[in-house]
Structures are given as C-alpha cells and as structure tokens.
Short mmCIF file of C-alpha atoms and ligand atoms in Angstrom, two decimals:
data_model
loop_
_atom_site.label_atom_id
_atom_site.label_comp_id
_atom_site.label_asym_id
_atom_site.label_seq_id
_atom_site.Cartn_x
_atom_site.Cartn_y
_atom_site.Cartn_z
CA MET A 24 0.00 0.00 0.00
CA VAL A 25 2.80 2.41 0.95
CA ALA A 26 4.65 1.34 -2.20
CA ASP A 27 1.48 2.01 -4.27
CA LYS A 28 1.16 5.52 -2.83
CA GLN A 29 4.84 6.16 -3.62
CA ALA A 30 4.31 4.97 -7.21
CA ASP A 31 1.29 7.30 -7.61
CA SER A 32 3.24 10.19 -6.23
CA ASN A 33 6.17 9.47 -8.61
CA LYS A 34 3.74 9.22 -11.53
CA SER A 35 2.17 12.59 -10.73
CA ASP A 36 5.65 14.14 -10.33
CA ASP A 37 6.44 12.80 -13.83
CA ILE A 38 3.23 14.30 -15.23
CA LEU A 39 3.99 17.69 -13.69
CA LEU A 40 7.62 17.61 -14.85
CA SER A 41 6.78 16.62 -18.42
CA THR A 42 4.03 19.27 -18.59
CA GLN A 43 6.51 21.89 -17.39
CA GLU A 44 9.07 20.69 -19.96
CA VAL A 45 6.67 21.18 -22.89
CA ILE A 46 5.41 24.54 -21.51
CA LYS A 47 9.01 25.73 -21.32
CA THR A 48 9.74 24.71 -24.92
CA ALA A 49 6.47 26.28 -26.11
CA LEU A 50 7.20 29.61 -24.40
CA ASN A 51 10.77 29.61 -25.74
CA LYS A 52 9.55 29.01 -29.28
CA LEU A 53 7.03 31.81 -28.88
CA GLY A 54 9.89 34.11 -27.80
CA TYR A 55 8.73 34.82 -24.24
CA PRO A 56 11.30 35.55 -21.52
CA GLU A 57 12.18 33.23 -18.63
CA GLU A 58 9.74 35.08 -16.28
CA ALA A 59 6.85 33.81 -18.41
CA TYR A 60 7.90 30.23 -17.68
CA GLU A 61 8.43 31.01 -13.99
CA LEU A 62 4.82 32.23 -13.83
CA MET A 63 3.29 29.41 -15.90
CA LYS A 64 5.13 26.43 -14.44
CA GLU A 65 2.97 26.28 -11.25
CA PRO A 66 -0.56 27.28 -10.21
CA VAL A 67 -0.79 30.83 -8.79
CA ARG A 68 -2.93 29.46 -5.96
CA MET A 69 -3.05 26.03 -4.33
CA MET A 70 -5.31 25.27 -1.40
CA THR A 71 -5.19 22.13 0.74
CA VAL A 72 -8.25 21.43 2.85
CA ARG A 73 -9.14 18.86 5.50
CA ILE A 74 -12.77 17.79 5.46
CA PRO A 75 -14.37 16.03 8.45
CA VAL A 76 -17.24 13.69 7.51
CA ARG A 77 -19.38 11.64 9.89
CA MET A 78 -19.45 8.20 8.28
CA ASP A 79 -22.38 5.78 8.39
CA ASP A 80 -20.75 3.84 11.25
CA GLY A 81 -20.92 6.98 13.43
CA LYS A 82 -17.16 7.68 13.32
CA ILE A 83 -15.64 10.89 11.96
CA LYS A 84 -13.24 10.49 9.05
CA ILE A 85 -11.02 13.35 7.88
CA PHE A 86 -10.50 13.60 4.09
CA THR A 87 -7.82 15.66 2.35
CA GLY A 88 -8.76 17.75 -0.70
CA TYR A 89 -7.06 20.23 -3.00
CA ARG A 90 -8.01 23.08 -5.30
CA ALA A 91 -5.42 24.45 -7.73
CA GLN A 92 -5.90 27.67 -9.71
CA HIS A 93 -3.28 27.76 -12.40
CA ASN A 94 -3.63 31.29 -13.72
CA ASP A 95 -6.44 33.84 -13.78
CA ALA A 96 -4.94 36.47 -16.12
CA VAL A 97 -7.59 35.80 -18.81
CA GLY A 98 -10.59 35.31 -16.52
CA PRO A 99 -11.88 32.98 -13.80
CA THR A 100 -10.27 29.57 -13.51
CA LYS A 101 -12.23 26.48 -14.49
CA GLY A 102 -11.83 22.75 -14.08
CA GLY A 103 -13.17 19.53 -12.62
CA VAL A 104 -13.06 17.95 -9.19
CA ARG A 105 -11.76 14.38 -9.04
CA PHE A 106 -12.71 11.90 -6.29
CA HIS A 107 -10.09 9.15 -6.33
CA PRO A 108 -7.85 7.30 -3.86
CA ASN A 109 -4.74 8.12 -5.91
CA VAL A 110 -5.23 11.90 -6.06
CA THR A 111 -2.00 13.74 -5.23
CA GLU A 112 -1.15 17.42 -4.89
CA ASN A 113 1.15 17.36 -7.91
CA GLU A 114 -1.42 15.59 -10.06
CA VAL A 115 -3.93 18.36 -9.26
CA ARG A 116 -1.28 20.99 -10.09
CA ALA A 117 -0.52 19.37 -13.47
CA LEU A 118 -4.21 18.94 -14.29
CA SER A 119 -4.84 22.65 -13.57
CA ILE A 120 -2.09 23.56 -16.06
CA TRP A 121 -3.69 21.28 -18.68
CA MET A 122 -7.01 23.03 -18.10
CA SER A 123 -5.34 26.38 -18.86
CA LEU A 124 -3.98 24.90 -22.09
CA LYS A 125 -7.39 23.50 -23.09
CA ALA A 126 -9.10 26.83 -22.40
CA GLY A 127 -6.43 28.57 -24.49
CA ILE A 128 -6.73 26.12 -27.39
CA VAL A 129 -10.52 26.45 -27.66
CA ASP A 130 -10.25 30.17 -26.86
CA LEU A 131 -12.44 30.40 -23.75
CA PRO A 132 -12.27 33.39 -21.36
CA TYR A 133 -10.85 31.17 -18.60
CA GLY A 134 -7.66 30.03 -16.96
CA GLY A 135 -7.27 26.48 -15.68
CA GLY A 136 -8.31 25.12 -12.31
CA LYS A 137 -8.60 21.62 -10.84
CA GLY A 138 -9.67 19.98 -7.63
CA GLY A 139 -9.34 16.58 -6.07
CA ILE A 140 -10.24 14.70 -2.91
CA ILE A 141 -8.39 11.59 -1.74
CA CYS A 142 -11.27 9.13 -1.29
CA ASP A 143 -12.81 6.06 -2.88
CA PRO A 144 -16.39 6.92 -3.87
CA ARG A 145 -17.01 3.30 -4.90
CA LYS A 146 -16.79 2.39 -1.20
CA MET A 147 -18.90 5.27 0.15
CA SER A 148 -22.67 5.55 0.65
CA PHE A 149 -24.79 8.18 -1.04
CA ARG A 150 -25.11 10.05 2.28
CA GLU A 151 -21.35 10.01 2.93
CA LEU A 152 -20.68 11.31 -0.59
CA GLU A 153 -23.15 14.14 -0.09
CA ALA A 154 -21.51 15.13 3.22
CA LEU A 155 -18.05 15.04 1.61
CA SER A 156 -19.17 17.10 -1.42
CA ARG A 157 -20.79 19.75 0.79
CA GLY A 158 -17.81 19.80 3.19
CA TYR A 159 -15.41 20.38 0.29
CA VAL A 160 -17.45 23.34 -0.96
CA ARG A 161 -17.54 24.90 2.54
CA ALA A 162 -13.76 24.46 2.79
CA ILE A 163 -12.93 26.10 -0.56
CA SER A 164 -15.85 28.58 -0.70
CA GLN A 165 -13.69 31.67 -0.25
CA ILE A 166 -11.62 31.07 -3.37
CA VAL A 167 -14.32 29.77 -5.74
CA GLY A 168 -17.43 31.28 -7.34
CA PRO A 169 -18.90 32.11 -10.76
CA THR A 170 -16.45 34.98 -11.28
CA LYS A 171 -13.46 33.38 -9.54
CA ASP A 172 -13.15 29.65 -10.14
CA ILE A 173 -15.83 27.32 -11.52
CA PRO A 174 -15.64 23.57 -10.71
CA ALA A 175 -17.07 20.72 -12.84
CA PRO A 176 -17.16 16.89 -12.87
CA ASP A 177 -14.07 14.76 -13.42
CA VAL A 178 -13.09 11.17 -12.62
CA PHE A 179 -15.72 9.57 -10.30
CA THR A 180 -17.79 12.75 -9.86
CA ASN A 181 -21.10 13.30 -11.64
CA SER A 182 -24.11 15.58 -12.04
CA GLN A 183 -25.55 14.55 -8.64
CA ILE A 184 -22.34 15.62 -6.90
CA MET A 185 -22.39 18.90 -8.86
CA ALA A 186 -25.99 19.45 -7.68
CA TRP A 187 -25.04 19.02 -3.99
CA MET A 188 -22.07 21.32 -4.45
CA MET A 189 -24.21 23.97 -6.17
CA ASP A 190 -26.80 23.75 -3.39
CA GLU A 191 -24.16 24.15 -0.67
CA TYR A 192 -22.56 27.12 -2.41
CA SER A 193 -26.00 28.74 -2.90
CA ARG A 194 -26.70 28.38 0.83
CA ILE A 195 -23.39 30.04 1.73
CA ASP A 196 -24.02 32.81 -0.80
CA GLU A 197 -27.68 33.14 0.26
CA PHE A 198 -28.98 33.08 -3.31
CA ASN A 199 -29.40 30.51 -6.03
CA ASN A 200 -26.12 30.44 -7.91
CA PRO A 201 -26.11 27.90 -10.77
CA GLY A 202 -23.09 29.54 -12.47
CA PHE A 203 -20.87 28.40 -9.59
CA ILE A 204 -20.43 24.93 -11.09
CA THR A 205 -21.01 23.13 -14.41
CA GLY A 206 -22.02 19.59 -15.31
CA LYS A 207 -25.25 19.98 -13.33
CA PRO A 208 -28.48 18.09 -14.04
CA ILE A 209 -30.53 19.86 -16.75
CA VAL A 210 -33.29 20.79 -14.25
CA LEU A 211 -30.75 22.73 -12.17
CA GLY A 212 -29.35 24.70 -15.11
CA GLY A 213 -27.20 22.05 -16.77
CA SER A 214 -26.62 22.26 -20.51
CA HIS A 215 -27.88 19.92 -23.18
CA GLY A 216 -25.00 17.97 -24.67
CA ARG A 217 -22.70 18.25 -21.62
CA GLU A 218 -22.63 14.54 -20.77
CA SER A 219 -21.39 13.46 -24.19
CA ALA A 220 -19.42 16.65 -24.94
CA THR A 221 -15.93 15.23 -24.43
CA ALA A 222 -16.61 12.28 -26.75
CA LYS A 223 -18.29 14.57 -29.30
CA GLY A 224 -15.19 16.77 -29.29
CA VAL A 225 -12.97 13.71 -29.78
CA THR A 226 -15.19 12.59 -32.68
CA ILE A 227 -14.91 15.98 -34.38
CA CYS A 228 -11.10 15.83 -34.01
CA ILE A 229 -11.11 12.34 -35.57
CA GLU A 230 -13.18 13.62 -38.50
CA GLU A 231 -10.74 16.49 -39.08
CA ALA A 232 -7.67 14.25 -38.72
CA CYS A 233 -9.16 11.74 -41.18
CA LYS A 234 -9.74 14.52 -43.71
CA LYS A 235 -6.05 15.46 -43.47
CA LEU A 236 -4.89 11.87 -44.03
CA GLY A 237 -7.55 10.98 -46.60
CA ILE A 238 -9.13 8.27 -44.42
CA GLU A 239 -12.82 7.58 -44.98
CA ILE A 240 -14.66 7.27 -41.62
CA LYS A 241 -17.15 4.78 -43.02
CA GLY A 242 -15.41 1.43 -42.72
CA ALA A 243 -12.36 2.84 -40.87
CA ARG A 244 -11.04 0.53 -38.14
CA VAL A 245 -11.12 2.02 -34.63
CA VAL A 246 -9.68 0.75 -31.34
CA VAL A 247 -10.91 2.39 -28.12
CA GLN A 248 -9.21 1.88 -24.77
CA GLY A 249 -11.69 2.51 -21.92
CA PHE A 250 -15.45 2.12 -22.03
CA GLY A 251 -16.46 4.79 -19.50
CA ASN A 252 -17.94 8.23 -20.19
CA ALA A 253 -15.41 9.28 -22.83
CA GLY A 254 -14.74 5.86 -24.44
CA SER A 255 -18.29 4.53 -24.64
CA PHE A 256 -19.88 7.68 -26.13
CA LEU A 257 -16.96 7.92 -28.56
CA ALA A 258 -17.35 4.28 -29.64
CA LYS A 259 -21.08 4.86 -30.14
CA PHE A 260 -20.61 8.04 -32.21
CA MET A 261 -18.01 6.38 -34.46
CA TYR A 262 -20.13 3.21 -34.76
CA ASP A 263 -23.15 5.27 -35.81
CA MET A 264 -20.99 6.99 -38.44
CA GLY A 265 -20.18 3.62 -39.99
CA ALA A 266 -16.70 3.05 -38.55
CA LYS A 267 -15.74 -0.49 -37.55
CA ILE A 268 -14.96 -0.61 -33.81
CA ILE A 269 -12.63 -3.62 -33.87
CA ALA A 270 -11.70 -3.48 -30.16
CA ILE A 271 -12.72 -1.87 -26.89
CA SER A 272 -11.36 -2.38 -23.39
CA ASP A 273 -11.85 -1.66 -19.72
CA ALA A 274 -9.67 -2.15 -16.63
CA GLU A 275 -10.11 -5.94 -16.83
CA GLY A 276 -9.23 -6.65 -20.46
CA ALA A 277 -10.22 -6.07 -24.08
CA LEU A 278 -12.67 -7.46 -26.65
CA HIS A 279 -11.45 -7.85 -30.23
CA ASP A 280 -13.34 -8.65 -33.42
CA PRO A 281 -11.70 -7.77 -36.76
CA ASP A 282 -15.18 -7.62 -38.32
CA GLY A 283 -16.36 -5.00 -35.81
CA LEU A 284 -18.05 -5.22 -32.40
CA ASP A 285 -21.76 -4.58 -31.77
CA ILE A 286 -21.44 -1.38 -29.72
CA ASP A 287 -25.16 -1.05 -28.92
CA TYR A 288 -25.12 -4.52 -27.39
CA LEU A 289 -22.00 -3.74 -25.31
CA LEU A 290 -23.43 -0.40 -24.13
CA ASP A 291 -26.51 -2.22 -22.88
CA ARG A 292 -24.40 -4.60 -20.86
CA ARG A 293 -21.69 -2.42 -19.31
CA ASP A 294 -21.89 -1.37 -15.64
CA SER A 295 -21.81 2.17 -14.24
CA PHE A 296 -18.01 2.07 -13.88
CA GLY A 297 -17.55 1.26 -17.58
CA THR A 298 -16.84 -2.47 -17.18
CA VAL A 299 -18.12 -5.01 -19.71
CA THR A 300 -15.28 -7.37 -20.65
CA ASN A 301 -15.80 -9.47 -17.49
CA LEU A 302 -18.93 -10.88 -19.16
CA PHE A 303 -16.87 -12.52 -21.92
CA GLU A 304 -14.35 -15.36 -21.96
CA ASP A 305 -12.57 -14.61 -25.19
CA THR A 306 -10.60 -11.49 -24.26
CA ILE A 307 -7.16 -10.07 -24.96
CA SER A 308 -5.05 -7.80 -22.76
CA ASN A 309 -5.02 -4.00 -22.94
CA GLU A 310 -1.36 -4.21 -23.98
CA GLU A 311 -2.17 -6.49 -26.93
CA MET A 312 -5.09 -4.30 -27.92
CA LEU A 313 -2.98 -1.15 -28.19
CA GLU A 314 -0.77 -2.86 -30.78
CA LEU A 315 -3.60 -4.08 -33.06
CA ASP A 316 -3.56 -3.23 -36.75
CA THR A 317 -6.03 -0.33 -36.96
CA ASP A 318 -6.57 3.05 -38.62
CA ILE A 319 -7.48 4.99 -35.47
CA LEU A 320 -6.44 4.35 -31.87
CA VAL A 321 -8.24 6.23 -29.09
CA PRO A 322 -6.80 5.87 -25.58
CA ALA A 323 -9.74 6.89 -23.37
CA ALA A 324 -8.81 5.40 -20.00
CA ILE A 325 -5.73 6.30 -17.98
CA GLU A 326 -2.25 7.85 -18.17
CA ASN A 327 1.00 6.41 -19.53
CA GLN A 328 -0.41 3.75 -21.88
CA ILE A 329 1.83 4.47 -24.88
CA THR A 330 5.45 4.60 -23.76
CA LYS A 331 8.89 4.10 -25.30
CA ASP A 332 8.36 0.35 -24.74
CA ASN A 333 5.37 -0.06 -27.08
CA ALA A 334 5.45 3.09 -29.28
CA HIS A 335 7.44 1.25 -31.97
CA ASN A 336 4.67 -1.40 -32.20
CA ILE A 337 1.69 0.92 -32.53
CA LYS A 338 0.13 0.30 -35.96
CA ALA A 339 -2.54 3.02 -36.03
CA SER A 340 -2.27 5.91 -38.50
CA ILE A 341 -3.89 8.32 -36.02
CA VAL A 342 -3.73 8.34 -32.21
CA VAL A 343 -6.41 10.55 -30.68
CA GLU A 344 -5.98 11.11 -26.94
CA ALA A 345 -9.37 11.24 -25.25
CA ALA A 346 -7.69 10.41 -21.91
CA ASN A 347 -5.46 12.86 -20.12
CA GLY A 348 -1.78 11.98 -20.50
CA PRO A 349 -1.96 8.54 -22.18
CA THR A 350 1.27 9.04 -24.19
CA THR A 351 4.66 9.86 -22.66
CA LEU A 352 6.92 12.50 -24.20
CA GLU A 353 9.38 9.82 -25.38
CA ALA A 354 6.54 7.95 -27.07
CA THR A 355 5.26 11.19 -28.65
CA LYS A 356 8.67 11.59 -30.27
CA ILE A 357 8.71 8.00 -31.55
CA LEU A 358 5.16 8.16 -32.97
CA THR A 359 5.85 11.51 -34.65
CA GLU A 360 9.06 10.15 -36.22
CA ARG A 361 7.00 7.22 -37.51
CA ASP A 362 4.58 9.68 -39.15
CA ILE A 363 1.70 8.70 -36.90
CA LEU A 364 -0.58 11.70 -36.38
CA ILE A 365 -1.16 12.39 -32.66
CA VAL A 366 -4.13 14.51 -31.65
CA PRO A 367 -2.99 15.48 -28.13
CA ASP A 368 -5.19 15.34 -25.02
CA VAL A 369 -5.30 19.11 -24.46
CA LEU A 370 -6.93 19.46 -27.89
CA ALA A 371 -8.84 16.19 -28.31
CA SER A 372 -10.60 16.21 -24.93
CA SER A 373 -11.43 19.92 -24.85
CA GLY A 374 -15.09 19.38 -25.84
CA GLY A 375 -16.03 18.91 -22.16
CA VAL A 376 -14.74 22.27 -20.99
CA THR A 377 -16.20 23.93 -24.10
CA VAL A 378 -19.74 22.80 -23.27
CA SER A 379 -19.09 23.60 -19.59
CA TYR A 380 -18.38 27.13 -20.77
CA PHE A 381 -21.67 27.11 -22.73
CA GLU A 382 -23.44 25.99 -19.54
CA TRP A 383 -21.90 28.87 -17.54
CA VAL A 384 -22.89 31.38 -20.26
CA GLN A 385 -26.47 30.04 -20.23
CA ASN A 386 -26.56 30.29 -16.41
CA ASN A 387 -25.24 33.85 -16.47
CA GLN A 388 -27.77 35.01 -19.06
CA GLY A 389 -30.63 32.89 -17.71
CA TYR A 390 -31.48 31.82 -21.27
CA TYR A 391 -31.15 28.19 -22.30
CA TRP A 392 -30.16 26.78 -25.69
CA LYS A 393 -31.51 23.80 -27.61
CA GLU A 394 -29.37 20.69 -28.06
CA GLU A 395 -28.80 21.53 -31.77
CA GLU A 396 -27.51 24.98 -30.89
CA VAL A 397 -25.00 23.51 -28.42
CA GLN A 398 -23.83 20.90 -30.97
CA GLU A 399 -23.44 23.47 -33.73
CA LYS A 400 -21.39 25.81 -31.52
CA LEU A 401 -19.24 22.92 -30.23
CA ARG A 402 -18.45 21.79 -33.77
CA GLU A 403 -17.50 25.30 -34.85
CA VAL A 404 -15.10 25.68 -31.89
CA LEU A 405 -13.49 22.25 -32.27
CA VAL A 406 -13.00 22.39 -36.05
CA LYS A 407 -11.34 25.79 -35.75
CA SER A 408 -9.15 24.69 -32.82
CA PHE A 409 -8.04 21.47 -34.52
CA ASN A 410 -7.03 23.32 -37.66
CA ASN A 411 -5.26 26.02 -35.70
CA VAL A 412 -3.08 23.43 -33.93
CA TYR A 413 -2.57 21.36 -37.10
CA THR A 414 -1.46 24.39 -39.12
CA THR A 415 0.90 25.49 -36.33
CA ALA A 416 2.46 22.00 -36.32
CA GLN A 417 2.82 21.96 -40.12
CA ASN A 418 4.17 25.50 -40.44
CA ARG A 419 6.71 25.10 -37.66
CA GLN A 420 7.53 21.45 -38.41
CA ILE A 421 6.85 20.41 -34.83
CA ASP A 422 4.74 17.67 -33.27
CA MET A 423 1.04 18.24 -32.55
CA ARG A 424 1.59 18.24 -28.77
CA LEU A 425 4.10 21.08 -28.83
CA ALA A 426 1.89 22.93 -31.33
CA ALA A 427 -1.12 22.54 -29.02
CA TYR A 428 0.89 23.83 -26.05
CA MET A 429 2.06 26.83 -28.10
CA VAL A 430 -1.50 27.69 -29.12
CA GLY A 431 -2.79 27.02 -25.59
CA VAL A 432 -0.31 29.06 -23.61
CA ARG A 433 -0.13 32.12 -25.86
CA LYS A 434 -3.34 33.95 -24.85
CA LEU A 435 -2.70 33.43 -21.14
CA THR A 436 0.85 34.72 -21.41
CA GLU A 437 -0.25 37.73 -23.45
CA ALA A 438 -2.94 38.54 -20.86
CA ALA A 439 -0.37 38.27 -18.06
CA ARG A 440 1.99 40.56 -20.01
CA PHE A 441 -0.70 43.23 -20.61
CA ARG A 442 -1.57 43.12 -16.91
CA GLY A 443 2.07 43.82 -16.09
CA TRP A 444 2.62 40.50 -14.29
CA ILE A 445 5.65 39.59 -16.42
P1 NAD B 530 -14.64 6.69 -16.56
O1 NAD B 530 -14.27 6.44 -15.13
O2 NAD B 530 -16.04 6.94 -16.94
O3 NAD B 530 -14.11 5.44 -17.47
C1 NAD B 530 -12.81 4.95 -17.42
C2 NAD B 530 -12.71 3.68 -18.26
O4 NAD B 530 -11.32 3.28 -18.27
C3 NAD B 530 -13.50 2.50 -17.68
O5 NAD B 530 -14.01 1.72 -18.75
C4 NAD B 530 -12.43 1.72 -16.95
O6 NAD B 530 -12.73 0.32 -16.82
C5 NAD B 530 -11.25 1.93 -17.86
N1 NAD B 530 -9.96 1.69 -17.17
C6 NAD B 530 -9.63 2.00 -15.90
N2 NAD B 530 -8.38 1.57 -15.64
C7 NAD B 530 -7.94 0.98 -16.77
C8 NAD B 530 -6.74 0.34 -17.13
N3 NAD B 530 -5.74 0.19 -16.24
N4 NAD B 530 -6.61 -0.14 -18.39
C9 NAD B 530 -7.63 -0.02 -19.28
N5 NAD B 530 -8.79 0.56 -18.99
C10 NAD B 530 -8.94 1.06 -17.75
O7 NAD B 530 -13.68 7.90 -16.99
P2 NAD B 530 -13.89 8.94 -18.20
O8 NAD B 530 -14.64 10.11 -17.68
O9 NAD B 530 -14.35 8.22 -19.41
O10 NAD B 530 -12.39 9.41 -18.40
C11 NAD B 530 -11.44 8.64 -19.13
C12 NAD B 530 -10.26 9.52 -19.46
O11 NAD B 530 -10.71 10.65 -20.21
C13 NAD B 530 -9.53 10.08 -18.24
O12 NAD B 530 -8.17 10.21 -18.56
C14 NAD B 530 -10.14 11.46 -18.09
O13 NAD B 530 -9.29 12.36 -17.40
C15 NAD B 530 -10.30 11.83 -19.57
N6 NAD B 530 -11.26 12.91 -19.75
C16 NAD B 530 -12.58 12.71 -19.48
C17 NAD B 530 -13.47 13.77 -19.66
C18 NAD B 530 -14.94 13.59 -19.41
O14 NAD B 530 -15.68 14.55 -19.64
N7 NAD B 530 -15.40 12.43 -19.00
C19 NAD B 530 -13.00 15.02 -20.09
C20 NAD B 530 -11.64 15.18 -20.38
C21 NAD B 530 -10.78 14.10 -20.20
#
C-alpha cells in the first residue's frame, strides 16, 4: 500500500515535470522571456483542505482535498473535481495547467483550475458522498465562485455531486447560484450535450484528422481503450458513423473482433463504472489491444499507456488522446518520427470544458439553448481549434503536442503581459 502511494506520487511528479518541460519549450519558441515560464510552471494558488465527515458507522473520518488555480490572467479559472484514492497534490497541479492549455486552445475566457479529494467513492454511501461534497465546498468557498473559479465533474464525480455542491454554495451565498459549477443536471441549469461533450469533441477531431490523411470514416477501423464516459460515447458516435470498432477495453481486459463489435449490445451490458469485458471469456489484454492493426487508436482510460516500450509497435495511423496523459513525451517523439498523427489530449478532450463554458454562459444570461444549438457551436469551436493546432504543427515542423501547447499558452501569457505581471 505504501509502495502504491509512492508509485502514484512518482507518476504525478512525472506528469507535472513533463508538462513543465513542454510549456518551457512552447514559451521559448514563442519568444517569451524566462519570467513567463516562472509564472506558468505552477498554479498561482493552491489550497489544501481537510474535510471532516461523519461516516455511516458513526465515526468521523477526515478527508484531504485540493483546489489548484493555475492562472487567472484571462478570466476565472475552471476545471473539474476528481474523487479518487490516488489523487495527489502534484497531479492536481498538473491537471490545472492542462485546463489552462485546453481553455487557451478552444479560446475560452478562462484560466485552468482543478480539484481533487483523496477518497474512494465506490466504497462510500450516497449520504457520505453528499456530506463530503458539501464539506469540500464549505472548505474552498472563499476562493471559488462564478467569477473566480468554476468547478465541474471529473473522474468519479457526476451531475448529482455537482448538484449538492451547487446547493451548498448557494446556501453560503444566500442566493441561487447555478453559475458556480457546471455539469449539473438539466433541471438545475445544466446544458444539453454536456454529458457526451468530451466524446463529441474527440469525434470531431477524428473527422478532421481523417480529412487530413484521406481516411474515410465509413469502414475505418477504430480501437478504443476505456469504455467509461469518454470511451463509450466515442465508440457509439463512431459506430453510428459507420466506422468499424474492432476493439474496446476496460480495466479488466479487451474485446477484439476484426469484423467489428456490436457497440449497442456492449453499451446495454456495461456497468456504471464502464466495465463489460468481465462478461466474456474470449478477451485479450489491454497491452495487446494497443498494438492491433487499426486506422485509429483512441486511448480513453488512464495515463501512460503508450510509452517508449510499445510506441514502436503501434500500428494506427492516427492516435487521438481522449484520456489525459496517455502518451509519454518519449513515445510522442517515436510516434511523430513514424509519421503517426497524434491529436494530443489538451486538444482532443477539450469538448467537455467547451460545453461547460456554454453551460456557464447560459446560467449567467438565464437563457437556455436547444441541443442543436450547443452541438453546432461545439463543432465550430473544435474544427477551428483542430485546424489552428494542425497548421501550427505543419508551419513550424513540430509535433502536434508542442503545437497545441504553443496555441494554448499564448493567450494566457499575453494577458499576463498586458496586466504587467511579467
Ligand atoms: P470513466 O471512469 O467513466 O471510465 C474509465 C474507463 O477506463 C473505464 O471503462 C475503466 O474500466 C477503464 N480503465 C480504468 N483503468 C484501466 C486500465 N488500467 N486499463 C484499461 N482501462 C482502464 O472515466 P472517463 O470520464 O471516461 O475518463 C477517461 C479519461 O478521459 C480520463 O483520462 C479522463 O481524465 C479523460 N477525460 C474525461 C473527460 C470527461 O468529460 N469524462 C474530459 C476530459 C478528459
């Protein structure tokens, strides 16, 4: 257990260090001075909170939570809250930087924020989760709010948790304040299209990438790692467009059929944690699945799946990162040298924060949009952002990740410069 915690902490240090490395290169290439990197390499604000919760057995348990605000030069910070046993301070820091990059890439008036609580929601009752969610909001209430920092769902948090958090914040503020948080249920001011927004954004990136490489979506072979929120919606969208989903996976293994899997059937049978492969005997491992012969590979599960050890064996023409951090920097280099097009996480998974922004706009104006309006606006933003990053990569002869970081960090740095911070 202690060794596990150490491994998680090392992993999050790696994520922070590699994020800082690419930010540094991006700022150098953009011609900004060293002070710009000094400002951008860490969140401007990091709060650690201790949250007492009375558990169902009558005992009090103290949970540790974090909220990181990377940079608010452009506007309020924005980003999800993760409930997970492996949350670490450095992971939350790195994730807040990624949120700044995403907001910059899709050109939202936000900086990045992120929160996390060390807990295992799979082992907690509904009542305990409500108490923890409300306790977290009370603990961070002074630094968050619709004009300061706007939370949202992330790993193992959902619209119910957002609803409790919104209610608690509204009580503290003494008026109904839906713009405090996004990813809410529709009846509490949530936006149409939010639940599937990340996968929709990934799908639009795949469509654009396929146009560049001359790949026809109908009949294209797709491998999806992870069958949770991002992976399952993505598989369904691609399946409905006529692509052949030849493999999907979850934490327990992968299903492979070269003729294409029946995604509707699998969606019907998966559980709420995105597990379905345990119902089948004929499975392959996640490692084998990543190396299958395919046109498109979508890692949509966890970090560090494509590394220097397997990057040489990846056979996909396009790797689209729906997950955060699935490819290491060494692997990025190898894939790029092998002419495999990578659509990096900060671009590919930015559909979620884009529709979260739409939700906040709707809350602020008190006027709600139809599903079609949300989808149309999302498409416009994602197509433009993809092409912006792609053109930057082509013009500067750099990989898509560095190009995305350059596009993402520019607006924030300019805003900080105009404010006289650097
Ligand atoms: P989720 O919890 O709904 O699903 C995760 C899936 O990954 C499940 O099918 C699970 O079984 C599988 N998985 C877990 N461990 C695995 C392992 N070791 N090997 C293979 N599969 C494994 O999570 P999600 O919301 O779909 O998020 C997936 C990824 O996408 C994460 O990296 C997340 O940060 C990123 N992401 C999600 C959103 C969103 O809106 N949901 C937005 C941006 C980025």
